[in-house]
């Protein structure tokens, strides 16, 4: 059984890596909150549109991570490098396709969905630069899959600090036009995000060449595209790709629905989303840790320890998250002032912030169990559970936001409904035990 210390050694660097990724969102939101409600709302629409497409690559890397972790547990190290290289080549080809599709589709779809002309134009301004990030982000997710899969995650800590530093610097000088740079506003936020992702790729390449035994992991084998390897990855990852894309796409629909409640409601939701993502980081780090340790445990033949491992990780997540929740309930306005100095916006955000904080233990547990299901290798079951929960999610959006036009804080209870369903379904799947017979 993995000890708390071992779980922490894997999870903490992953947490810092996710923190760096979310600093991009937090910094964008905090800076744009001082530019205007339109810019703040546009970064939410443009950012989630980008994120929905990006999640295709992230879903593929999750499948790759499961395979890498399984081969690591089996001590079949030479195959790990091939999974990494073949997966990266595949994702770069996908990045080219998605780059042009996003450029084309965003100009067609967003006008049909967004009611505010100002928000639409600002969203397009953001996306026109942000889509360049696909090329760097897709390489990054494969490096993260490699290091999490082999449980050598310390590198993610160093990489996180590089990303944070670059993003904050570029955001500050480009959004506000400091040090002689042009004042680009929402476009500056997009450029800063891309610069941070590019820096991350450069760092990973240098670090891997210097500190990893690339011969042991099969990186020095002559490279040629192997469809058989890509097919093997896709057999696992196709379901996580669809699941990840559909999940964020539905969240995009939530923000589109909120946009029809007004520019302030959209601006408030972007602030709440930023808090939500911040709270989600410990749970996400532990979820990825659960994914890889579950897969490693099965690869080592220790399937009888999997359920106890998952319980331990859920318990650790509660210990980490409860203090954050208490701080939010005690100092909501102080925390909201990080994102904006607009007192009307702060007051409008408090109720929704309470809802998110109050529901987060369910969200955290649901996310860990969901990633544990994927870690068993049965990503098809994970997709079925996701689609079931998202069906309720979509109905909730229609009735609560579109039909009834309830207050914004009621709209945000959707996350509790969604993760509650995920938690229940995953619990019964894992207790059933049929996953023990899955071979990948």
PDB file of N, CA, C and O in Angstrom, residues 355-409:
ATOM      1  N   UNK A 355     -21.770  29.310  -2.379  1.00  0.00           N
ATOM      2  CA  UNK A 355     -22.312  28.069  -2.949  1.00  0.00           C
ATOM      3  C   UNK A 355     -21.190  27.133  -3.393  1.00  0.00           C
ATOM      4  O   UNK A 355     -21.194  25.935  -3.086  1.00  0.00           O
ATOM      5  N   UNK A 356     -20.209  27.690  -4.114  1.00  0.00           N
ATOM      6  CA  UNK A 356     -19.096  26.871  -4.603  1.00  0.00           C
ATOM      7  C   UNK A 356     -18.287  26.299  -3.448  1.00  0.00           C
ATOM      8  O   UNK A 356     -17.955  25.114  -3.419  1.00  0.00           O
ATOM      9  N   UNK A 357     -17.977  27.140  -2.463  1.00  0.00           N
ATOM     10  CA  UNK A 357     -17.190  26.678  -1.318  1.00  0.00           C
ATOM     11  C   UNK A 357     -17.934  25.591  -0.544  1.00  0.00           C
ATOM     12  O   UNK A 357     -17.349  24.577  -0.136  1.00  0.00           O
ATOM     13  N   UNK A 358     -19.237  25.785  -0.363  1.00  0.00           N
ATOM     14  CA  UNK A 358     -20.036  24.842   0.408  1.00  0.00           C
ATOM     15  C   UNK A 358     -20.186  23.478  -0.244  1.00  0.00           C
ATOM     16  O   UNK A 358     -20.398  22.475   0.434  1.00  0.00           O
ATOM     17  N   UNK A 359     -20.075  23.426  -1.544  1.00  0.00           N
ATOM     18  CA  UNK A 359     -20.291  22.159  -2.263  1.00  0.00           C
ATOM     19  C   UNK A 359     -18.994  21.435  -2.604  1.00  0.00           C
ATOM     20  O   UNK A 359     -19.022  20.361  -3.211  1.00  0.00           O
ATOM     21  N   UNK A 360     -17.852  21.984  -2.163  1.00  0.00           N
ATOM     22  CA  UNK A 360     -16.611  21.512  -2.767  1.00  0.00           C
ATOM     23  C   UNK A 360     -16.120  20.160  -2.278  1.00  0.00           C
ATOM     24  O   UNK A 360     -15.395  19.481  -3.002  1.00  0.00           O
ATOM     25  N   UNK A 361     -16.478  19.733  -1.093  1.00  0.00           N
ATOM     26  CA  UNK A 361     -16.038  18.409  -0.655  1.00  0.00           C
ATOM     27  C   UNK A 361     -16.628  17.321  -1.541  1.00  0.00           C
ATOM     28  O   UNK A 361     -15.956  16.324  -1.867  1.00  0.00           O
ATOM     29  N   UNK A 362     -17.889  17.503  -1.948  1.00  0.00           N
ATOM     30  CA  UNK A 362     -18.512  16.547  -2.877  1.00  0.00           C
ATOM     31  C   UNK A 362     -17.800  16.582  -4.227  1.00  0.00           C
ATOM     32  O   UNK A 362     -17.522  15.538  -4.830  1.00  0.00           O
ATOM     33  N   UNK A 363     -17.474  17.797  -4.703  1.00  0.00           N
ATOM     34  CA  UNK A 363     -16.781  17.942  -5.981  1.00  0.00           C
ATOM     35  C   UNK A 363     -15.422  17.243  -5.955  1.00  0.00           C
ATOM     36  O   UNK A 363     -15.047  16.540  -6.903  1.00  0.00           O
ATOM     37  N   UNK A 364     -14.679  17.419  -4.852  1.00  0.00           N
ATOM     38  CA  UNK A 364     -13.346  16.837  -4.737  1.00  0.00           C
ATOM     39  C   UNK A 364     -13.403  15.311  -4.721  1.00  0.00           C
ATOM     40  O   UNK A 364     -12.659  14.631  -5.445  1.00  0.00           O
ATOM     41  N   UNK A 365     -14.291  14.759  -3.905  1.00  0.00           N
ATOM     42  CA  UNK A 365     -14.420  13.302  -3.814  1.00  0.00           C
ATOM     43  C   UNK A 365     -14.864  12.712  -5.148  1.00  0.00           C
ATOM     44  O   UNK A 365     -14.351  11.673  -5.590  1.00  0.00           O
ATOM     45  N   UNK A 366     -15.811  13.382  -5.818  1.00  0.00           N
ATOM     46  CA  UNK A 366     -16.278  12.896  -7.119  1.00  0.00           C
ATOM     47  C   UNK A 366     -15.177  12.875  -8.143  1.00  0.00           C
ATOM     48  O   UNK A 366     -15.054  11.912  -8.927  1.00  0.00           O
ATOM     49  N   UNK A 367     -14.331  13.901  -8.158  1.00  0.00           N
ATOM     50  CA  UNK A 367     -13.245  13.975  -9.128  1.00  0.00           C
ATOM     51  C   UNK A 367     -12.208  12.880  -8.891  1.00  0.00           C
ATOM     52  O   UNK A 367     -11.701  12.265  -9.837  1.00  0.00           O
ATOM     53  N   UNK A 368     -11.886  12.605  -7.639  1.00  0.00           N
ATOM     54  CA  UNK A 368     -10.902  11.561  -7.325  1.00  0.00           C
ATOM     55  C   UNK A 368     -11.429  10.192  -7.723  1.00  0.00           C
ATOM     56  O   UNK A 368     -10.718   9.385  -8.346  1.00  0.00           O
ATOM     57  N   UNK A 369     -12.678   9.904  -7.406  1.00  0.00           N
ATOM     58  CA  UNK A 369     -13.241   8.603  -7.781  1.00  0.00           C
ATOM     59  C   UNK A 369     -13.345   8.461  -9.289  1.00  0.00           C
ATOM     60  O   UNK A 369     -13.110   7.382  -9.847  1.00  0.00           O
ATOM     61  N   UNK A 370     -13.684   9.558  -9.968  1.00  0.00           N
ATOM     62  CA  UNK A 370     -13.801   9.506 -11.419  1.00  0.00           C
ATOM     63  C   UNK A 370     -12.456   9.185 -12.073  1.00  0.00           C
ATOM     64  O   UNK A 370     -12.368   8.355 -12.979  1.00  0.00           O
ATOM     65  N   UNK A 371     -11.389   9.835 -11.613  1.00  0.00           N
ATOM     66  CA  UNK A 371     -10.061   9.562 -12.161  1.00  0.00           C
ATOM     67  C   UNK A 371      -9.560   8.178 -11.778  1.00  0.00           C
ATOM     68  O   UNK A 371      -8.768   7.574 -12.510  1.00  0.00           O
ATOM     69  N   UNK A 372     -10.026   7.671 -10.650  1.00  0.00           N
ATOM     70  CA  UNK A 372      -9.673   6.305 -10.261  1.00  0.00           C
ATOM     71  C   UNK A 372     -10.306   5.289 -11.210  1.00  0.00           C
ATOM     72  O   UNK A 372      -9.690   4.275 -11.548  1.00  0.00           O
ATOM     73  N   UNK A 373     -11.547   5.562 -11.629  1.00  0.00           N
ATOM     74  CA  UNK A 373     -12.196   4.691 -12.623  1.00  0.00           C
ATOM     75  C   UNK A 373     -11.377   4.668 -13.911  1.00  0.00           C
ATOM     76  O   UNK A 373     -11.116   3.602 -14.483  1.00  0.00           O
ATOM     77  N   UNK A 374     -10.923   5.844 -14.370  1.00  0.00           N
ATOM     78  CA  UNK A 374     -10.079   5.894 -15.565  1.00  0.00           C
ATOM     79  C   UNK A 374      -8.769   5.156 -15.334  1.00  0.00           C
ATOM     80  O   UNK A 374      -8.245   4.494 -16.230  1.00  0.00           O
ATOM     81  N   UNK A 375      -8.212   5.257 -14.119  1.00  0.00           N
ATOM     82  CA  UNK A 375      -6.953   4.597 -13.802  1.00  0.00           C
ATOM     83  C   UNK A 375      -7.029   3.089 -13.882  1.00  0.00           C
ATOM     84  O   UNK A 375      -6.014   2.420 -14.098  1.00  0.00           O
ATOM     85  N   UNK A 376      -8.228   2.519 -13.725  1.00  0.00           N
ATOM     86  CA  UNK A 376      -8.387   1.067 -13.876  1.00  0.00           C
ATOM     87  C   UNK A 376      -8.247   0.629 -15.333  1.00  0.00           C
ATOM     88  O   UNK A 376      -8.160  -0.561 -15.625  1.00  0.00           O
ATOM     89  N   UNK A 377      -8.227   1.608 -16.246  1.00  0.00           N
ATOM     90  CA  UNK A 377      -8.122   1.305 -17.676  1.00  0.00           C
ATOM     91  C   UNK A 377      -9.448   1.278 -18.394  1.00  0.00           C
ATOM     92  O   UNK A 377      -9.490   1.248 -19.628  1.00  0.00           O
ATOM     93  N   UNK A 378     -10.545   1.303 -17.655  1.00  0.00           N
ATOM     94  CA  UNK A 378     -11.872   1.251 -18.284  1.00  0.00           C
ATOM     95  C   UNK A 378     -12.380   2.667 -18.520  1.00  0.00           C
ATOM     96  O   UNK A 378     -13.300   3.151 -17.849  1.00  0.00           O
ATOM     97  N   UNK A 379     -11.755   3.332 -19.491  1.00  0.00           N
ATOM     98  CA  UNK A 379     -12.137   4.709 -19.791  1.00  0.00           C
ATOM     99  C   UNK A 379     -13.510   4.778 -20.463  1.00  0.00           C
ATOM    100  O   UNK A 379     -14.148   5.831 -20.460  1.00  0.00           O
ATOM    101  N   UNK A 380     -13.957   3.675 -21.027  1.00  0.00           N
ATOM    102  CA  UNK A 380     -15.301   3.637 -21.614  1.00  0.00           C
ATOM    103  C   UNK A 380     -16.352   3.778 -20.518  1.00  0.00           C
ATOM    104  O   UNK A 380     -17.341   4.513 -20.678  1.00  0.00           O
ATOM    105  N   UNK A 381     -16.147   3.091 -19.386  1.00  0.00           N
ATOM    106  CA  UNK A 381     -17.076   3.220 -18.260  1.00  0.00           C
ATOM    107  C   UNK A 381     -17.079   4.650 -17.735  1.00  0.00           C
ATOM    108  O   UNK A 381     -18.132   5.201 -17.400  1.00  0.00           O
ATOM    109  N   UNK A 382     -15.894   5.270 -17.692  1.00  0.00           N
ATOM    110  CA  UNK A 382     -15.794   6.660 -17.228  1.00  0.00           C
ATOM    111  C   UNK A 382     -16.584   7.587 -18.149  1.00  0.00           C
ATOM    112  O   UNK A 382     -17.266   8.512 -17.683  1.00  0.00           O
ATOM    113  N   UNK A 383     -16.502   7.341 -19.455  1.00  0.00           N
ATOM    114  CA  UNK A 383     -17.242   8.163 -20.406  1.00  0.00           C
ATOM    115  C   UNK A 383     -18.749   8.011 -20.225  1.00  0.00           C
ATOM    116  O   UNK A 383     -19.493   8.996 -20.251  1.00  0.00           O
ATOM    117  N   UNK A 384     -19.213   6.779 -20.012  1.00  0.00           N
ATOM    118  CA  UNK A 384     -20.650   6.537 -19.817  1.00  0.00           C
ATOM    119  C   UNK A 384     -21.146   7.284 -18.575  1.00  0.00           C
ATOM    120  O   UNK A 384     -22.205   7.931 -18.598  1.00  0.00           O
ATOM    121  N   UNK A 385     -20.362   7.224 -17.494  1.00  0.00           N
ATOM    122  CA  UNK A 385     -20.732   7.939 -16.268  1.00  0.00           C
ATOM    123  C   UNK A 385     -20.778   9.437 -16.527  1.00  0.00           C
ATOM    124  O   UNK A 385     -21.701  10.136 -16.085  1.00  0.00           O
ATOM    125  N   UNK A 386     -19.783   9.938 -17.262  1.00  0.00           N
ATOM    126  CA  UNK A 386     -19.714  11.369 -17.572  1.00  0.00           C
ATOM    127  C   UNK A 386     -20.922  11.822 -18.394  1.00  0.00           C
ATOM    128  O   UNK A 386     -21.544  12.856 -18.098  1.00  0.00           O
ATOM    129  N   UNK A 387     -21.266  11.065 -19.417  1.00  0.00           N
ATOM    130  CA  UNK A 387     -22.396  11.434 -20.278  1.00  0.00           C
ATOM    131  C   UNK A 387     -23.695  11.435 -19.478  1.00  0.00           C
ATOM    132  O   UNK A 387     -24.543  12.328 -19.649  1.00  0.00           O
ATOM    133  N   UNK A 388     -23.854  10.458 -18.602  1.00  0.00           N
ATOM    134  CA  UNK A 388     -25.048  10.401 -17.750  1.00  0.00           C
ATOM    135  C   UNK A 388     -25.158  11.661 -16.889  1.00  0.00           C
ATOM    136  O   UNK A 388     -26.220  12.294 -16.812  1.00  0.00           O
ATOM    137  N   UNK A 389     -24.044  12.058 -16.251  1.00  0.00           N
ATOM    138  CA  UNK A 389     -24.056  13.248 -15.395  1.00  0.00           C
ATOM    139  C   UNK A 389     -24.266  14.518 -16.210  1.00  0.00           C
ATOM    140  O   UNK A 389     -24.977  15.435 -15.786  1.00  0.00           O
ATOM    141  N   UNK A 390     -23.662  14.570 -17.399  1.00  0.00           N
ATOM    142  CA  UNK A 390     -23.780  15.766 -18.232  1.00  0.00           C
ATOM    143  C   UNK A 390     -25.191  15.938 -18.797  1.00  0.00           C
ATOM    144  O   UNK A 390     -25.606  17.062 -19.101  1.00  0.00           O
ATOM    145  N   UNK A 391     -25.908  14.844 -18.952  1.00  0.00           N
ATOM    146  CA  UNK A 391     -27.303  14.949 -19.393  1.00  0.00           C
ATOM    147  C   UNK A 391     -28.123  15.729 -18.360  1.00  0.00           C
ATOM    148  O   UNK A 391     -28.903  16.620 -18.705  1.00  0.00           O
ATOM    149  N   UNK A 392     -27.922  15.401 -17.082  1.00  0.00           N
ATOM    150  CA  UNK A 392     -28.583  16.160 -16.024  1.00  0.00           C
ATOM    151  C   UNK A 392     -28.084  17.592 -15.985  1.00  0.00           C
ATOM    152  O   UNK A 392     -28.850  18.529 -15.746  1.00  0.00           O
ATOM    153  N   UNK A 393     -26.792  17.767 -16.201  1.00  0.00           N
ATOM    154  CA  UNK A 393     -26.182  19.098 -16.212  1.00  0.00           C
ATOM    155  C   UNK A 393     -26.852  19.981 -17.271  1.00  0.00           C
ATOM    156  O   UNK A 393     -27.207  21.133 -17.011  1.00  0.00           O
ATOM    157  N   UNK A 394     -27.033  19.432 -18.459  1.00  0.00           N
ATOM    158  CA  UNK A 394     -27.639  20.185 -19.563  1.00  0.00           C
ATOM    159  C   UNK A 394     -29.093  20.550 -19.262  1.00  0.00           C
ATOM    160  O   UNK A 394     -29.542  21.662 -19.557  1.00  0.00           O
ATOM    161  N   UNK A 395     -29.839  19.603 -18.683  1.00  0.00           N
ATOM    162  CA  UNK A 395     -31.225  19.878 -18.298  1.00  0.00           C
ATOM    163  C   UNK A 395     -31.289  20.988 -17.242  1.00  0.00           C
ATOM    164  O   UNK A 395     -32.170  21.844 -17.269  1.00  0.00           O
ATOM    165  N   UNK A 396     -30.342  20.945 -16.325  1.00  0.00           N
ATOM    166  CA  UNK A 396     -30.263  21.968 -15.284  1.00  0.00           C
ATOM    167  C   UNK A 396     -30.055  23.345 -15.903  1.00  0.00           C
ATOM    168  O   UNK A 396     -30.704  24.321 -15.512  1.00  0.00           O
ATOM    169  N   UNK A 397     -29.125  23.433 -16.866  1.00  0.00           N
ATOM    170  CA  UNK A 397     -28.864  24.705 -17.549  1.00  0.00           C
ATOM    171  C   UNK A 397     -30.141  25.228 -18.196  1.00  0.00           C
ATOM    172  O   UNK A 397     -30.482  26.411 -18.076  1.00  0.00           O
ATOM    173  N   UNK A 398     -30.854  24.339 -18.880  1.00  0.00           N
ATOM    174  CA  UNK A 398     -32.053  24.767 -19.605  1.00  0.00           C
ATOM    175  C   UNK A 398     -33.128  25.300 -18.660  1.00  0.00           C
ATOM    176  O   UNK A 398     -33.664  26.392 -18.855  1.00  0.00           O
ATOM    177  N   UNK A 399     -33.445  24.521 -17.618  1.00  0.00           N
ATOM    178  CA  UNK A 399     -34.567  24.901 -16.753  1.00  0.00           C
ATOM    179  C   UNK A 399     -34.211  26.024 -15.784  1.00  0.00           C
ATOM    180  O   UNK A 399     -34.979  26.974 -15.619  1.00  0.00           O
ATOM    181  N   UNK A 400     -33.053  25.938 -15.143  1.00  0.00           N
ATOM    182  CA  UNK A 400     -32.711  26.896 -14.093  1.00  0.00           C
ATOM    183  C   UNK A 400     -32.278  28.238 -14.668  1.00  0.00           C
ATOM    184  O   UNK A 400     -32.647  29.301 -14.157  1.00  0.00           O
ATOM    185  N   UNK A 401     -31.493  28.207 -15.758  1.00  0.00           N
ATOM    186  CA  UNK A 401     -30.966  29.467 -16.305  1.00  0.00           C
ATOM    187  C   UNK A 401     -31.850  29.991 -17.429  1.00  0.00           C
ATOM    188  O   UNK A 401     -32.358  31.108 -17.370  1.00  0.00           O
ATOM    189  N   UNK A 402     -32.054  29.176 -18.461  1.00  0.00           N
ATOM    190  CA  UNK A 402     -32.822  29.637 -19.627  1.00  0.00           C
ATOM    191  C   UNK A 402     -34.301  29.850 -19.309  1.00  0.00           C
ATOM    192  O   UNK A 402     -34.878  30.885 -19.617  1.00  0.00           O
ATOM    193  N   UNK A 403     -34.905  28.825 -18.689  1.00  0.00           N
ATOM    194  CA  UNK A 403     -36.359  28.854 -18.501  1.00  0.00           C
ATOM    195  C   UNK A 403     -36.779  29.692 -17.287  1.00  0.00           C
ATOM    196  O   UNK A 403     -37.607  30.589 -17.401  1.00  0.00           O
ATOM    197  N   UNK A 404     -36.196  29.400 -16.136  1.00  0.00           N
ATOM    198  CA  UNK A 404     -36.604  30.072 -14.909  1.00  0.00           C
ATOM    199  C   UNK A 404     -35.817  31.344 -14.627  1.00  0.00           C
ATOM    200  O   UNK A 404     -36.275  32.190 -13.854  1.00  0.00           O
ATOM    201  N   UNK A 405     -34.627  31.472 -15.229  1.00  0.00           N
ATOM    202  CA  UNK A 405     -33.741  32.626 -15.017  1.00  0.00           C
ATOM    203  C   UNK A 405     -33.563  32.918 -13.524  1.00  0.00           C
ATOM    204  O   UNK A 405     -33.790  34.019 -13.038  1.00  0.00           O
ATOM    205  N   UNK A 406     -33.124  31.880 -12.820  1.00  0.00           N
ATOM    206  CA  UNK A 406     -32.912  31.977 -11.381  1.00  0.00           C
ATOM    207  C   UNK A 406     -31.703  32.859 -11.073  1.00  0.00           C
ATOM    208  O   UNK A 406     -30.871  33.121 -11.941  1.00  0.00           O
ATOM    209  N   UNK A 407     -31.576  33.335  -9.813  1.00  0.00           N
ATOM    210  CA  UNK A 407     -30.395  34.115  -9.431  1.00  0.00           C
ATOM    211  C   UNK A 407     -29.112  33.334  -9.683  1.00  0.00           C
ATOM    212  O   UNK A 407     -29.104  32.094  -9.660  1.00  0.00           O
ATOM    213  N   UNK A 408     -28.027  34.067  -9.877  1.00  0.00           N
ATOM    214  CA  UNK A 408     -26.766  33.434 -10.279  1.00  0.00           C
ATOM    215  C   UNK A 408     -26.279  32.402  -9.262  1.00  0.00           C
ATOM    216  O   UNK A 408     -25.755  31.350  -9.644  1.00  0.00           O
ATOM    217  N   UNK A 409     -26.449  32.671  -7.978  1.00  0.00           N
ATOM    218  CA  UNK A 409     -25.939  31.721  -6.977  1.00  0.00           C
ATOM    219  C   UNK A 409     -26.689  30.386  -7.048  1.00  0.00           C
ATOM    220  O   UNK A 409     -26.124  29.329  -6.756  1.00  0.00           O
TER     221      UNK A 409
END
